[in-house]
Amino acid sequence: MLIFTTLNLNDSPYEYNLISKAFETYGSHMYNLAYSILNNHADAEDVVQNVFLKITENCLDTFVSLKQEIRIKNYLLIATRNTAFNLIKKPSHAELPLDECEAGQQQYPSDSEFIDMICNRLECDKILSILNSLSAIYKDPLYFHFVIGLSIPATAATLGRNASTVEKQLNRGKKLLISKMKEEI
Amino acid sequence: MNKEDFKTAFDKSLSYDFDFLDNMPPHNFSSQTNKKINKIIGNANKKNCFFNILVSKKFLAAVASFFILLICAMRVNAISEPVINFINNICEKYNLITFNNHSNINHITCEYSLTYIPDNFTISDYLKLDFIIYSKYTNENGDIIDISQEIIDENHERYLDNENGTIEIKNISGMDILWYQSDFCIIALWVQDNYDMMLSCTAALPDAEIIKMIESVKAVDNGTSSSSASTT
């Protein structure tokens, strides 16, 4: 599918090969997903380009450190879905400064406390059913932050959301998961 | 369960969302797109090598902080529109529901609840957090009626699958209701005060019953808010 005419693959570093491989393997999936949302060939191809642009600009180190195929695939497809939806959405509002979020007003567990609470109290099958019931609003940022290991700004850049919004969604997602977990126990 | 099990469960949960893509035909990208993507990857590679050699991460962080401060200083706050309503974006497989304004509240100040429930349904689950209130009613056949109330803020959105059902907008008691109907369930979505309300029902009830439930939604706490019919 790809013809590399101007770059010598043999001399390319690991990152280059890995991203090229990701495009070859999942490019069609990404296109089909974007097309299913946008119903426009050119826009769908643009979305695929933009996803790779965002990765190379914001999260290259994290992306190349992903080992499992399923994680690479999920990463690309979540980024594609959000980028496509952002294209058809309203122009976003100006970003709120981080301190105007919910900081100080409500108590949320830290990331490590959250992981400990989930892992110590739940079995795998239970967490799967809880995650399946979670809305994409919270699921996508939680996945990027806790599974892929992206920082809040990198998660925000990948999803095309504001950092303050992502921080808020992460806090709410954690709270929602913990509440659902308490119901399950 | 350990941390890696948690991540694996998350991987599985997300891959369900994308299963349908495995059966779709491969796409041949246009030569223009191929060139652009090669360029993106090539540029990243060059940039990476250059930065690794010439500048330290600390220096980059300092430069980035400076630009963030500069951008923050230049920012002008957006003017909020007074009307809150939803926008139904129709895609091939999804409808994306976005909201054209968000409220500035961080927690639910007024709880809305169903005051009419069809016979034989009883409450089986109730969850109240600062940003969501969720109630679930079930009957002896395992049918489910649930209603959620969520605050609307930036990036609040919902996806509805439009492949397996129909979506229309109904006007009920002066409210615009997004009405999704499939063989398995009915979902009604509307905006009430500052909240995104969603009622779903898996029982084979007549539409009139669903409408009756929507009309019965009323404020139940604080005594600050009025009846269900007040909306956009």
Coordinates of C-alpha atoms in Angstrom, one line a residue, chain B:
Chain B
M1 CA -6.6 -8.6 40.1
N2 CA -3.4 -6.7 39.4
K3 CA -2.8 -3.5 37.4
E4 CA -2.0 -5.4 34.2
D5 CA -5.4 -7.3 34.5
F6 CA -7.1 -4.0 34.8
K7 CA -5.4 -2.8 31.6
T8 CA -6.3 -6.0 29.8
A9 CA -9.9 -5.7 30.8
F10 CA -9.9 -2.1 29.5
D11 CA -8.3 -3.3 26.2
K12 CA -11.1 -5.9 25.8
S13 CA -13.9 -3.5 26.7
L14 CA -12.7 -1.0 24.0
S15 CA -12.0 -3.6 21.3
Y16 CA -15.7 -4.6 21.4
D17 CA -16.5 -1.1 20.2
F18 CA -14.4 -1.6 17.1
D19 CA -15.2 -5.2 16.2
F20 CA -17.4 -4.2 13.2
L21 CA -14.3 -2.8 11.5
D22 CA -12.6 -6.2 11.1
N23 CA -15.1 -7.2 8.5
M24 CA -14.9 -4.1 6.4
P25 CA -12.9 -4.0 3.1
P26 CA -9.4 -2.6 3.1
H27 CA -9.1 0.9 1.8
N28 CA -6.5 2.1 -0.7
F29 CA -5.4 5.6 0.3
S30 CA -5.0 8.1 -2.4
S31 CA -1.4 8.8 -3.4
Q32 CA -1.7 12.3 -2.0
T33 CA -2.6 11.0 1.4
N34 CA 0.2 8.4 1.3
K35 CA 2.7 11.1 0.5
K36 CA 1.4 13.4 3.3
I37 CA 1.6 10.6 5.8
N38 CA 5.1 9.7 4.7
K39 CA 6.0 13.3 5.1
I40 CA 4.5 13.5 8.6
I41 CA 6.4 10.4 9.7
G42 CA 9.6 11.5 8.1
N43 CA 9.4 15.0 9.6
A44 CA 8.8 13.5 13.0
N45 CA 11.8 11.4 12.6
K46 CA 14.0 14.3 11.6
K47 CA 12.7 16.5 14.4
N48 CA 13.2 13.8 16.9
C49 CA 16.9 13.3 16.0
F50 CA 17.5 17.0 15.9
F51 CA 15.9 17.6 19.3
N52 CA 17.6 14.6 20.9
I53 CA 21.0 16.0 20.0
L54 CA 20.6 19.7 20.5
V55 CA 18.3 20.4 23.3
S56 CA 17.6 18.9 26.7
K57 CA 14.1 18.1 27.8
K58 CA 14.4 20.7 30.6
F59 CA 15.0 23.4 28.1
L60 CA 12.1 22.3 26.0
A61 CA 9.8 22.3 29.1
A62 CA 10.9 25.9 29.9
V63 CA 10.2 27.0 26.3
A64 CA 6.8 25.3 26.3
S65 CA 5.9 26.9 29.7
F66 CA 6.8 30.3 28.3
F67 CA 4.5 29.8 25.3
I68 CA 1.7 28.4 27.4
L69 CA 1.9 31.5 29.6
L70 CA 2.0 33.7 26.6
I71 CA -1.1 32.0 25.1
C72 CA -2.9 32.2 28.5
A73 CA -2.2 36.0 28.7
M74 CA -3.6 36.5 25.2
R75 CA -6.8 34.5 25.7
V76 CA -10.2 36.1 25.6
N77 CA -13.1 34.4 27.3
A78 CA -15.8 33.1 25.1
I79 CA -19.3 34.6 25.5
S80 CA -21.8 31.9 26.5
E81 CA -25.0 31.7 24.6
P82 CA -28.1 31.7 26.8
V83 CA -29.8 28.7 25.3
I84 CA -28.9 25.2 26.1
N85 CA -30.0 22.6 23.5
F86 CA -28.7 19.6 21.8
I87 CA -27.5 19.2 18.2
N88 CA -28.1 16.0 16.5
N89 CA -25.3 15.2 14.1
I90 CA -26.3 12.4 11.8
C91 CA -23.4 10.1 10.7
E92 CA -23.6 6.8 8.7
K93 CA -23.4 4.5 11.7
Y94 CA -23.8 6.9 14.6
N95 CA -25.7 9.9 15.6
L96 CA -23.5 12.2 17.7
I97 CA -25.5 14.3 20.1
T98 CA -23.7 17.4 21.2
F99 CA -24.8 20.3 23.3
N100 CA -24.5 23.9 22.1
N101 CA -23.8 25.3 25.5
H102 CA -22.7 24.1 28.8
S103 CA -23.5 25.2 32.2
N104 CA -21.0 26.5 34.7
I105 CA -22.1 24.3 37.5
N106 CA -19.9 21.5 38.8
H107 CA -22.5 19.5 40.6
I108 CA -26.2 18.7 40.3
T109 CA -28.2 21.2 42.4
C110 CA -31.7 19.9 41.6
E111 CA -32.6 16.3 41.2
Y112 CA -35.2 15.2 38.7
S113 CA -37.0 11.9 39.0
L114 CA -39.8 10.0 37.4
T115 CA -43.1 10.4 39.3
Y116 CA -44.9 7.9 37.1
I117 CA -43.7 4.3 36.7
P118 CA -45.7 1.7 34.8
D119 CA -47.2 -1.1 36.9
N120 CA -45.0 -3.9 38.2
F121 CA -41.8 -1.9 38.0
T122 CA -39.9 -1.2 41.1
I123 CA -36.6 0.6 41.7
S124 CA -33.6 -1.7 41.8
D125 CA -30.6 0.5 41.5
Y126 CA -29.9 4.2 42.4
L127 CA -26.7 6.1 42.0
K128 CA -26.2 9.7 43.0
L129 CA -22.9 11.5 42.4
D130 CA -22.2 15.2 42.0
F131 CA -22.5 15.1 38.2
I132 CA -24.8 12.2 37.5
I133 CA -28.0 10.7 39.1
Y134 CA -29.1 7.3 37.8
S135 CA -32.1 5.3 38.7
K136 CA -33.0 1.8 37.4
Y137 CA -36.4 0.1 37.6
T138 CA -37.0 -3.5 36.8
N139 CA -40.0 -5.9 36.7
E140 CA -40.3 -9.7 37.2
N141 CA -39.7 -10.3 33.5
G142 CA -36.3 -8.7 33.6
D143 CA -37.4 -5.6 31.7
I144 CA -35.5 -2.4 32.5
I145 CA -36.4 1.2 32.6
D146 CA -33.6 3.6 33.6
I147 CA -33.2 7.3 33.7
S148 CA -30.1 9.3 34.1
Q149 CA -29.5 13.0 34.8
E150 CA -26.1 14.4 33.9
I151 CA -24.8 18.0 34.0
I152 CA -23.9 19.4 30.6
D153 CA -20.5 20.8 30.3
E154 CA -17.9 21.3 27.7
N155 CA -17.4 18.2 25.5
H156 CA -20.5 16.6 26.9
E157 CA -21.8 14.3 24.1
R158 CA -23.6 11.1 23.4
Y159 CA -23.4 8.6 20.6
L160 CA -26.4 6.7 19.4
D161 CA -26.1 3.7 17.1
N162 CA -28.4 4.5 14.1
E163 CA -27.8 1.2 12.2
N164 CA -30.1 -0.9 14.3
G165 CA -32.8 1.6 15.0
T166 CA -34.5 4.8 14.0
I167 CA -34.0 8.3 15.4
E168 CA -36.5 11.1 15.2
I169 CA -37.2 14.3 17.2
K170 CA -40.6 14.5 18.9
N171 CA -42.1 17.4 20.6
I172 CA -43.6 16.4 23.9
S173 CA -45.1 19.0 26.2
G174 CA -43.0 21.7 24.5
M175 CA -39.8 19.8 24.8
D176 CA -37.7 18.5 21.9
I177 CA -37.1 14.9 22.6
L178 CA -34.6 12.8 20.6
W179 CA -36.4 9.5 20.2
Y180 CA -34.5 6.4 19.4
Q181 CA -36.4 3.2 18.7
S182 CA -35.0 -0.3 17.9
D183 CA -36.3 -3.8 18.3
F184 CA -34.8 -4.0 21.7
C185 CA -35.3 -0.6 23.3
I186 CA -36.5 2.9 23.2
I187 CA -34.3 5.7 24.3
A188 CA -35.5 9.3 24.9
L189 CA -33.0 12.1 25.3
W190 CA -33.7 15.7 26.2
V191 CA -32.4 18.7 27.9
Q192 CA -34.0 19.8 31.1
D193 CA -32.7 23.0 32.9
N194 CA -29.0 22.5 32.7
Y195 CA -29.2 18.7 32.6
D196 CA -29.0 16.0 30.0
M197 CA -31.8 13.6 30.7
M198 CA -31.9 10.1 29.2
L199 CA -34.6 7.6 29.6
S200 CA -34.3 4.1 28.2
C201 CA -36.7 1.3 28.3
T202 CA -36.3 -2.4 27.2
A203 CA -39.9 -3.3 28.0
A204 CA -42.4 -3.6 25.1
L205 CA -44.5 -0.6 26.3
P206 CA -46.6 1.5 24.1
D207 CA -45.2 4.9 23.1
A208 CA -47.9 6.6 25.2
E209 CA -46.5 5.0 28.3
I210 CA -43.0 6.3 27.6
I211 CA -44.4 9.8 26.8
K212 CA -46.3 9.7 30.1
M213 CA -43.1 8.9 32.0
I214 CA -41.2 11.7 30.3
E215 CA -44.0 14.1 31.2
S216 CA -43.9 12.9 34.8
V217 CA -40.3 13.9 35.3
K218 CA -40.2 16.4 38.2
A219 CA -37.8 18.1 40.5
V220 CA -37.7 16.3 43.8
D221 CA -35.2 18.1 46.0
N222 CA -34.4 21.6 47.2
G223 CA -37.8 22.8 46.1
T224 CA -35.9 25.2 43.8
S225 CA -37.0 23.9 40.5
S226 CA -40.4 23.5 39.0
S227 CA -42.0 20.8 36.9
S228 CA -40.7 18.8 34.0
A229 CA -42.1 20.9 31.2
S230 CA -39.6 23.7 31.7
T231 CA -37.0 23.4 29.1
T232 CA -35.3 24.9 26.1

